[in-house]
Coordinates of C-alpha atoms in Angstrom, one line a residue:
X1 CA -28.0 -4.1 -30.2
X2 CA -27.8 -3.2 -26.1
X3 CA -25.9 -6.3 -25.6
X4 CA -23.3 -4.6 -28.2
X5 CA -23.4 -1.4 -26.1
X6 CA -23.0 -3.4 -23.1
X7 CA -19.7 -4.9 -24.5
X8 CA -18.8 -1.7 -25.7
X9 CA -19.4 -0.3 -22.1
X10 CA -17.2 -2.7 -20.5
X11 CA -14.2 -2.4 -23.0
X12 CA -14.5 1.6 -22.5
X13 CA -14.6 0.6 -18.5
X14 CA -11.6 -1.5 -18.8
X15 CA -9.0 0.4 -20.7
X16 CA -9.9 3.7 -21.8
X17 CA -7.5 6.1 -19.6
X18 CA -9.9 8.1 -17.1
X19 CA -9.5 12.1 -17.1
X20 CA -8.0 11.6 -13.7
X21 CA -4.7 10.7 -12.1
X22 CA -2.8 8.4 -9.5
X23 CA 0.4 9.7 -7.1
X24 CA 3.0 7.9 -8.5
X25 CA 5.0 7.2 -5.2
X26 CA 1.3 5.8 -4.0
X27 CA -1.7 7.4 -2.4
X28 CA -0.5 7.1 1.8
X29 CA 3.0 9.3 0.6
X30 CA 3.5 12.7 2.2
X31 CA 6.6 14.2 0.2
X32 CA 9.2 17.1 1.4
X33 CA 11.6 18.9 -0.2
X34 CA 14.0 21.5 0.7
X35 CA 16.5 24.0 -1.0
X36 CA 18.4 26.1 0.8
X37 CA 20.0 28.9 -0.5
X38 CA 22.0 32.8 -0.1
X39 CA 20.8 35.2 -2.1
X40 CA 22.8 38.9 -1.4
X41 CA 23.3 38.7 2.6
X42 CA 20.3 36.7 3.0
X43 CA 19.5 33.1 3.7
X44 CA 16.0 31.4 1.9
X45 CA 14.5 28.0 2.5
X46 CA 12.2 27.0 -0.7
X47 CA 10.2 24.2 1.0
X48 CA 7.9 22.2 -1.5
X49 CA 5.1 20.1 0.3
X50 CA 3.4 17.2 -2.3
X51 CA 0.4 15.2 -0.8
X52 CA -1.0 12.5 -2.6
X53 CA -4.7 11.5 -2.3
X54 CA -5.4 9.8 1.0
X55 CA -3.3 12.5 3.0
X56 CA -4.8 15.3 0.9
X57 CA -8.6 14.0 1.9
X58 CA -7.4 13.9 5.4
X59 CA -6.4 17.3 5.6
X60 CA -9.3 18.6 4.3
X61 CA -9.8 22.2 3.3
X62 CA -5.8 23.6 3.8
X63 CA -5.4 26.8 5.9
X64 CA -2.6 28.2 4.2
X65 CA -1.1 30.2 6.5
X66 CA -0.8 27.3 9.3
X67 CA 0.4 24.9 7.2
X68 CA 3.1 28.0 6.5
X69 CA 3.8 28.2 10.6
X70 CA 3.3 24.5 10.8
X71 CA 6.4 23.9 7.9
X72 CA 8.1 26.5 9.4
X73 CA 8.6 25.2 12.9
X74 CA 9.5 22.1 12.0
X75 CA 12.4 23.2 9.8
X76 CA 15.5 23.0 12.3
X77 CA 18.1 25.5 10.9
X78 CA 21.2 26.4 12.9
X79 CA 24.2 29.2 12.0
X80 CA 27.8 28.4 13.4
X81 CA 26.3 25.9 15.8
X82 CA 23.7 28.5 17.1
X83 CA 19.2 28.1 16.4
X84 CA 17.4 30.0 14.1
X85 CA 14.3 30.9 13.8
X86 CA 12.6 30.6 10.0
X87 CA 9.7 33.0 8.7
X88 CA 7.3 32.3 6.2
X89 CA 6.9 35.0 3.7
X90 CA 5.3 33.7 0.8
X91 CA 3.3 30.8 -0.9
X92 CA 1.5 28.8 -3.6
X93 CA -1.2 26.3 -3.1
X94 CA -2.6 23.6 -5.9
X95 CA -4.1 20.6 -5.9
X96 CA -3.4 18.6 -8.9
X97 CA -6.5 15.4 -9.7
X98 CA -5.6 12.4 -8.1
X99 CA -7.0 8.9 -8.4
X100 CA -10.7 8.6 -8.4
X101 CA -11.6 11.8 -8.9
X102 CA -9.7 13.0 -5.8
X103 CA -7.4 15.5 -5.2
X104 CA -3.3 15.8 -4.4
X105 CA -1.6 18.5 -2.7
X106 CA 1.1 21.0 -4.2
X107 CA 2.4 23.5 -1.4
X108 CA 5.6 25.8 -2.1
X109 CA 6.7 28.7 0.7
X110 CA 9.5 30.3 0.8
X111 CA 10.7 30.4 4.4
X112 CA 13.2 33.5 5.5
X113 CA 16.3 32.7 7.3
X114 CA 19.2 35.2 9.2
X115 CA 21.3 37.8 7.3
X116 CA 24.7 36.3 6.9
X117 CA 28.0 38.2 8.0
X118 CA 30.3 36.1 6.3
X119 CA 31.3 32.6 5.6
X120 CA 30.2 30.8 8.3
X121 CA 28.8 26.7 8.5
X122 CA 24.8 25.9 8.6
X123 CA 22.6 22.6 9.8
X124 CA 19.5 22.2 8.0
X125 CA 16.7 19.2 9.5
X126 CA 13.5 18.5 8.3
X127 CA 11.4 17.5 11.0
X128 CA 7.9 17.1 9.0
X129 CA 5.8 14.6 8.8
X130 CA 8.6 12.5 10.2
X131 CA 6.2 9.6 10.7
X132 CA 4.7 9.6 7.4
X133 CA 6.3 7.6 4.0
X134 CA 7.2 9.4 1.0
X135 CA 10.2 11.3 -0.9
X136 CA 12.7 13.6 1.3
X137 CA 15.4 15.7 -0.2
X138 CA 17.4 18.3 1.0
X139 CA 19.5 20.7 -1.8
X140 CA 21.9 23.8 -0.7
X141 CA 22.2 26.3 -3.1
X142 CA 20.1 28.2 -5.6
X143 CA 22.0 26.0 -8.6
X144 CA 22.0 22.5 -7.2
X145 CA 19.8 20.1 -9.5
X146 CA 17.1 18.2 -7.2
X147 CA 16.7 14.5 -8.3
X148 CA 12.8 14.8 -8.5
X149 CA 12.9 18.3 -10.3
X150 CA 11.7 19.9 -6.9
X151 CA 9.0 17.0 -6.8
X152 CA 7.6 17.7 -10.3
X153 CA 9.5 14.2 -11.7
X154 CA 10.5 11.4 -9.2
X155 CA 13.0 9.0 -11.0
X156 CA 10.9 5.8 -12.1
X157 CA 13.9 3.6 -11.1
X158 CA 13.4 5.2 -7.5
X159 CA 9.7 4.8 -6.9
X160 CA 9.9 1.6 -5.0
X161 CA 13.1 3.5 -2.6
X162 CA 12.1 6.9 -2.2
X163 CA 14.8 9.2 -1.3
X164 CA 15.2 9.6 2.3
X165 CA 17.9 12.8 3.3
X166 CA 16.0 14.5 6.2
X167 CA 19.6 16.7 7.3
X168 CA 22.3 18.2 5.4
X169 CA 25.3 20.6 6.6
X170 CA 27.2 23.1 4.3
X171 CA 29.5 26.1 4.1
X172 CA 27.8 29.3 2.6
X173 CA 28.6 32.7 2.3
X174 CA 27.0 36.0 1.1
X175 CA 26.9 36.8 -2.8
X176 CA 27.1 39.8 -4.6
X177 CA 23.8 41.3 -6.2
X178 CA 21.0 42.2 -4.1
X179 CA 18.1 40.4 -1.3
X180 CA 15.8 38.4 -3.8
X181 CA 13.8 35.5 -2.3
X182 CA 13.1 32.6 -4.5
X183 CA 10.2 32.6 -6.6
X184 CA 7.4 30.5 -6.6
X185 CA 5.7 28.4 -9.2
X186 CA 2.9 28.9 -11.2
X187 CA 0.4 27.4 -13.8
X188 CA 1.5 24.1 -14.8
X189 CA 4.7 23.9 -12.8
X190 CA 2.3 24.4 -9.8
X191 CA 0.0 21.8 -10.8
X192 CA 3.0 19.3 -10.7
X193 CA 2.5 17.8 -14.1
X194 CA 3.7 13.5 -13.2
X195 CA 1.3 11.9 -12.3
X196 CA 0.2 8.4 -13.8
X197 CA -2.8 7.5 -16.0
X198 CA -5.4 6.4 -13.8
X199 CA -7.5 3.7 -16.3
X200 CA -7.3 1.2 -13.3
X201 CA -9.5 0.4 -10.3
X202 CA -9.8 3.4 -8.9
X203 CA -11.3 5.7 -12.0
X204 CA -14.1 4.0 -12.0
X205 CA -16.0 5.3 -9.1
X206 CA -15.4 8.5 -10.6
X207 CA -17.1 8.1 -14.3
X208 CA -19.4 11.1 -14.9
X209 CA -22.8 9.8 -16.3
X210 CA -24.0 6.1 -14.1
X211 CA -26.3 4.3 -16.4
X212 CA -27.4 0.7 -15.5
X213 CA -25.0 -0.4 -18.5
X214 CA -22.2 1.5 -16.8
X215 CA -22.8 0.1 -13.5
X216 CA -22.8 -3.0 -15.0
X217 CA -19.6 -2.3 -16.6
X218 CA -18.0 -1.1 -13.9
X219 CA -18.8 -3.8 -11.5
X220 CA -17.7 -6.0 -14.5
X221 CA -14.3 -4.0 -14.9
X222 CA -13.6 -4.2 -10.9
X223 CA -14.2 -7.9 -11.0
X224 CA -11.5 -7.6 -13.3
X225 CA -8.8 -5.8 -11.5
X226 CA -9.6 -7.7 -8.2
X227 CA -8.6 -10.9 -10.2
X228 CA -5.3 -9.1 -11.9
X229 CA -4.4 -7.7 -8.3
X230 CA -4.6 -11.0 -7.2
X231 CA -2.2 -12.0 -9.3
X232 CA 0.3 -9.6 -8.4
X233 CA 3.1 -10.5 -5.6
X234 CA 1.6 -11.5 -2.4
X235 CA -1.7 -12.4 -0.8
X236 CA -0.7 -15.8 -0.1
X237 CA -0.6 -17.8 -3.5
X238 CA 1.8 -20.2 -2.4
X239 CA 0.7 -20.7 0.6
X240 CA -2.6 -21.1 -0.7
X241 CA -1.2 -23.8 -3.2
X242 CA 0.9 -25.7 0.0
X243 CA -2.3 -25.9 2.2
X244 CA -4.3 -27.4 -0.5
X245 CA -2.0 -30.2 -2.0
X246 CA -0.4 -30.8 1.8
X247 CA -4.2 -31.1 3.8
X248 CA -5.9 -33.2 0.8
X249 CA -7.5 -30.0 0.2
X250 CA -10.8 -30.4 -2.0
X251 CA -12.7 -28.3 -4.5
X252 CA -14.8 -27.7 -1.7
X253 CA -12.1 -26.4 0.5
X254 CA -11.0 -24.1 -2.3
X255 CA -13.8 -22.3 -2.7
X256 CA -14.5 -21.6 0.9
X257 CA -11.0 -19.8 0.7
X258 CA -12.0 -17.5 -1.7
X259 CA -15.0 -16.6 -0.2
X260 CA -13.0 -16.2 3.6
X261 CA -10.7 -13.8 1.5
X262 CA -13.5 -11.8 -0.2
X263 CA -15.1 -11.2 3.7
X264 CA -11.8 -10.1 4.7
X265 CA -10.5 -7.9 2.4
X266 CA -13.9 -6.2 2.3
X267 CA -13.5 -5.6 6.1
X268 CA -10.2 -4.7 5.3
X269 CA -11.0 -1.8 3.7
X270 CA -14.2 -1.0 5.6
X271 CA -11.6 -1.2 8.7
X272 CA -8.9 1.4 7.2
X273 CA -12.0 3.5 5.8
X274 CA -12.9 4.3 9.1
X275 CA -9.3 4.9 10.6
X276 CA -9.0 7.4 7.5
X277 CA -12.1 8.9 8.4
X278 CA -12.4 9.1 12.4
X279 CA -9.1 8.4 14.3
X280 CA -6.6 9.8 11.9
X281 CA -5.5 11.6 14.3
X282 CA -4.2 8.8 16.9
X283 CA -3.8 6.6 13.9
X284 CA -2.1 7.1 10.6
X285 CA -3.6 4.8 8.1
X286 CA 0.0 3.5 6.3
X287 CA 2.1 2.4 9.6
X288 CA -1.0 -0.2 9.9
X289 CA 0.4 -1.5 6.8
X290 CA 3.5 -3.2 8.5
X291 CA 1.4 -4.5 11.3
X292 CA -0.8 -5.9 9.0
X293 CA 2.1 -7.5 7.2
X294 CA 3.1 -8.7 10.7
X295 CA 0.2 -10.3 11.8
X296 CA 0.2 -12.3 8.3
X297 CA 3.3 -13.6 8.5
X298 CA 2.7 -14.7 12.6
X299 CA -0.6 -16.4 11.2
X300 CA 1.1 -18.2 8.4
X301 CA 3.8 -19.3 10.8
X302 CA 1.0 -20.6 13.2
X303 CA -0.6 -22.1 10.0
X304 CA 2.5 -23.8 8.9
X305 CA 3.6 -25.4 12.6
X306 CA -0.2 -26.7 13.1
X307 CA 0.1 -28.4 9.6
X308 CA 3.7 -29.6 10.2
X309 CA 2.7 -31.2 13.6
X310 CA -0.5 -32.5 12.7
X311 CA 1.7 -34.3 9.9
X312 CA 3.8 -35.5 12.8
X313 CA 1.2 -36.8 14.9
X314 CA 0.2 -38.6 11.8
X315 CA 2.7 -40.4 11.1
X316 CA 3.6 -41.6 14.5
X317 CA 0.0 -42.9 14.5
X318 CA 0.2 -44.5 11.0
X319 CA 3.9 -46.1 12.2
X320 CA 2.8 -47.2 15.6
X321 CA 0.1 -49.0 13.9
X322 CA -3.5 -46.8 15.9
X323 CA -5.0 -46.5 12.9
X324 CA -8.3 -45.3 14.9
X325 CA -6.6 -41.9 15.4
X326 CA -6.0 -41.6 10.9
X327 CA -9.6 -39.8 10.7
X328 CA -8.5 -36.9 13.2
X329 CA -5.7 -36.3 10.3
X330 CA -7.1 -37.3 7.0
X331 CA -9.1 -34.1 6.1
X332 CA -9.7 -30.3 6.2
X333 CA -13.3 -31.2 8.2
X334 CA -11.8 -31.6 11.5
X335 CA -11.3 -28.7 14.0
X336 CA -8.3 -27.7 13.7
X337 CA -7.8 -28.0 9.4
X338 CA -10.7 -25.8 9.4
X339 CA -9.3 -23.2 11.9
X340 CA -5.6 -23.4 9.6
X341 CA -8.2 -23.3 6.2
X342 CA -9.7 -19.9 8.2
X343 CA -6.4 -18.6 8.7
X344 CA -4.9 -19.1 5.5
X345 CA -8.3 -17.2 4.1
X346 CA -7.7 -14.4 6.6
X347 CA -3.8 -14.2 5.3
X348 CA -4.9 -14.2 2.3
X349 CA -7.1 -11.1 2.4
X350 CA -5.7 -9.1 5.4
X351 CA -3.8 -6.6 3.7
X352 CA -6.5 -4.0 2.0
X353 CA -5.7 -2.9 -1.5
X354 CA -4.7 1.5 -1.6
X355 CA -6.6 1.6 -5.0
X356 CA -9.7 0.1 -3.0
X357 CA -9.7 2.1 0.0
X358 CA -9.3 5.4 -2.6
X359 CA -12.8 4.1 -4.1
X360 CA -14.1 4.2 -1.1
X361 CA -12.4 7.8 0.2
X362 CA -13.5 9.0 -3.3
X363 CA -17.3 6.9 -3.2
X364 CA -17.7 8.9 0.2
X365 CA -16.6 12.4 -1.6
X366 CA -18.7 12.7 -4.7
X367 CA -21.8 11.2 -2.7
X368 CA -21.5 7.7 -4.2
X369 CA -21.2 5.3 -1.3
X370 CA -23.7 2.5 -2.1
X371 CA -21.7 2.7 -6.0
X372 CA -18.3 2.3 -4.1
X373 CA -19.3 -0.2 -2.0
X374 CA -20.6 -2.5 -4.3
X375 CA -17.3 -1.9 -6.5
X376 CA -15.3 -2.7 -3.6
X377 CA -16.9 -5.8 -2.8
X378 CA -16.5 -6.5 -6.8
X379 CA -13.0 -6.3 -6.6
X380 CA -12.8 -8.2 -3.3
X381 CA -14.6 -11.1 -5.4
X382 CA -12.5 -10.5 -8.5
X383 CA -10.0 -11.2 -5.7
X384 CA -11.2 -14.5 -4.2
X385 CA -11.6 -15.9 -7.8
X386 CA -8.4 -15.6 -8.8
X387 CA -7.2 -17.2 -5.6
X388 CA -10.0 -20.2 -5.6
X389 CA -8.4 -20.6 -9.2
X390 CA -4.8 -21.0 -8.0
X391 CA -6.5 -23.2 -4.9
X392 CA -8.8 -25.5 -7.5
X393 CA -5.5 -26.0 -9.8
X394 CA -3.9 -26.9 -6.7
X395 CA -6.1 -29.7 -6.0
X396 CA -6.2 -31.0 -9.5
X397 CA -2.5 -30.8 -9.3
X398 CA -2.4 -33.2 -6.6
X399 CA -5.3 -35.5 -7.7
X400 CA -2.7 -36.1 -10.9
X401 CA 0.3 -36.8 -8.9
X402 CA -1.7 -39.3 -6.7
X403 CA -2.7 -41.3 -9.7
X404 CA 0.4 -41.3 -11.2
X405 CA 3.2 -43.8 -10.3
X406 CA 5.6 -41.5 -9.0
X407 CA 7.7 -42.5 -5.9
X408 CA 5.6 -44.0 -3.5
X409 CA 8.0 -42.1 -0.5
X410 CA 8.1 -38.9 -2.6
X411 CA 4.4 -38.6 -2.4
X412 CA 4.0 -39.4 1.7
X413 CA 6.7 -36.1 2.2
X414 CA 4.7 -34.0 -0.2
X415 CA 2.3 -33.2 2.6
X416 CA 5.6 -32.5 5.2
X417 CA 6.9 -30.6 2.6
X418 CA 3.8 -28.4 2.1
X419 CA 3.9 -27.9 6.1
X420 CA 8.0 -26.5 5.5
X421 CA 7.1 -24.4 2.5
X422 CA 4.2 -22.3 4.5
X423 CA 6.6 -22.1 7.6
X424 CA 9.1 -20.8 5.8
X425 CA 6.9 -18.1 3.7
X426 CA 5.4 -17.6 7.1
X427 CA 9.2 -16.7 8.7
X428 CA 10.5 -14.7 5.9
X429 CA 7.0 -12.9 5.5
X430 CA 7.5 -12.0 9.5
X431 CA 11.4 -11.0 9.2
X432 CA 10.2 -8.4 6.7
X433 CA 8.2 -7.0 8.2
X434 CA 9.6 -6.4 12.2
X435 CA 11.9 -3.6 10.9
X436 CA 9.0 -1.5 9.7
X437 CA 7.3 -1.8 13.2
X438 CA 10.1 -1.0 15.7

């Protein structure tokens, strides 16, 4: 019987939807919107600030009225080619459930502009949160559809390319009727209604009632998503897979990959925990994500030349007949294979999962730390296993090849060809990412 409510635990851990919610352009985004519109002689700015989680537990408890000054001074307007000065007369604050049981952030103010004495030719610039990632949009006038429904609905085929209009210039001109400022939401409009079922990861630090069977399940459940993020794009698969089959990689070898990408990504998160926490103000935890990405791709480039050369070496000893110098090349024991094997673990793991660093934000809020820090280290594991997998299937991969009778010069450039295949990932890894850090 408990072992049936065990099982039952750990399917209700794994796919029944928690009560909570995730951002759906991610938990780093800071989002801005902007309408700008005449109403009678007047001209309105309705300015819509959406937070997701991480930004949200940042901020802390929101002071209204300086996030009101703070918006307003950092939205540029100018009339026929002259500054303006916008006042904040009213706004509405939510904060909708996020991901793990924390919050998001819903701000709308209407900001005041100039009375108008005729046609005449405005600037509008957003200068918020210019650092920060997320969706910016920009509308002029009071009829003029917005593509995320004033950030209530961000187009699902946009998600990946956020909008990104910080400026906009237009003609306007006084309309009949009288002065009436724009109105502000309420209710469910307020609470901004799209966000995405969070069943994954990071809703289970956030389960109500923490029996040792739920634990259990939990830890169970992360184990499970650390293995399925694994398997997602990145974190070094195929480099993982060249290193292995090109350095005689063994079983062995595999395994202490996994367990070098379990250490890191744990630190990983740890790392960006504290960033969050104590130096968010000199720091802002998502431009590390670049410079993470960066240093990846430098190490796999490092990783791929060492391979490639020690290849080299190899076979100019193995031609020129020193066969005394074949042990410094045959396996992953000597110093350098195990400084590449270290790298490629580190590569592997550098780049901290959002959904984990969440748990932890979230482990920290409702007074679970211990609970999220064994369910990070779970999903760090689920993590390495998948990738030891890849690594052991690697090895057996290669073990075939060598006892079949395939070309006999095919299989001497398989391990030059490995060394190519991780430069390469290495390069194009590194080209990607040097536009996000300058």
């Amino acid at each position: 019987m408990k072992r049936l409510i065990l099982l039952a635990a750990l399917a209700a851990a794994l796919i029944a939807p928690a009560a909570a919610a995730a951002h759906p352009l991610g938990n780093f985004t800071i989002n801005r919107f902007s309408r700008v519109e005449v109403s009678g002689s007047r001209l309105y700015v309705f300015y819509v600030l959406d937070m997701a989680e991480i930004p949200t537990y940042q901020a802390g408890t929101i002071d209204v009225h300086a996030y009101e000054t703070r918006i307003a001074a950092g939205a540029k307007l100018t009339v026929a080619g002259r500054p303006v000065a916008l006042t904040p007369i009213k706004a509405a604050l939510a904060h909708p459930p996020g991901a793990g049981g924390l919050r998001t952030t819903r701000l709308e103010i209407v900001l005041r502009g100039p009375l108008l004495q005729g046609a005449t030719r405005i600037a509008y610039r957003d200068t918020n949160y210019s650092d920060r990632i997320g969706w910016k949009e920009i509308v002029i006038g009071a009829g003029t559809p917005s593509r995320s429904d004033e950030l209530r609905a961000y187009p699902k085929d946009m998600l990946s390319s956020p909008l990104d209009i910080t400026s906009a210039t237009a003609d306007v001109a006084p309309t009949s009727g009288p002065d009436v400022p724009p109105g502000l939401s309420h209710g469910k409009s307020l609470e901004a209604p799209d966000r995405i079922a969070d069943a994954g990861f990071a809703s289970l630090v956030g389960r109500s009632h923490l029996s040792a069977l739920v634990i259990l399940a939990s830890l169970a459940a992360a184990l499970f998503w650390g293995m399925a993020h694994a398997l997602s794009p990145g974190h070094g698969k195929t480099i993982v897979t060249a290193y292995l089959v090109g350095q005689r990689g063994t079983p062995r070898h595999a395994a202490l990959l996994g367990l070098i990408v379990t250490v890191t990504h744990t630190i990983g998160v740890f790392a960006l925990g504290l960033v969050t926490l104590a130096l968010s103000q000199f720091i802002v935890p998502d431009q590390l994500y670049p410079w993470l990405n960066l240093v990846s791709g430098l190490l796999v480039v490092g990783i791929g030349a060492a391979v490639l050369r020690a290849r080299w070496l190899h076979r100019r000893a193995h031609t020129h007949g020193h066969h005394h110098h074949h042990h410094h090349h045959h396996d992953l024991e000597g110093e350098t294979g195990m400084r590449s094997l270290f790298a490629v673990g580190v590569s592997g793991g550098l780049l901290p999962c959002p959904s984990a660093l969440v748990v932890l934000l979230a482990a920290i809020s409702l007074h679970r730390v211990a609970f999220g820090l064994v369910l990070i280290l779970a999903f760090s594991t689920g993590l390495a296993l998948s990738i030891t997998g890849i690594g052991l299937v690697a090895v057996l991969a290669r073990s075939v090849f060598r006892r079949r009778s395939f070309d006999g010069r095919l299989i001497r450039l398989l391990p030059a060809a490995s060394a190519l295949v991780i430069l390469a990932a290495g390069l194009a890894m590194t080209v990607r990412a040097v536009p996000k850090v300058t």
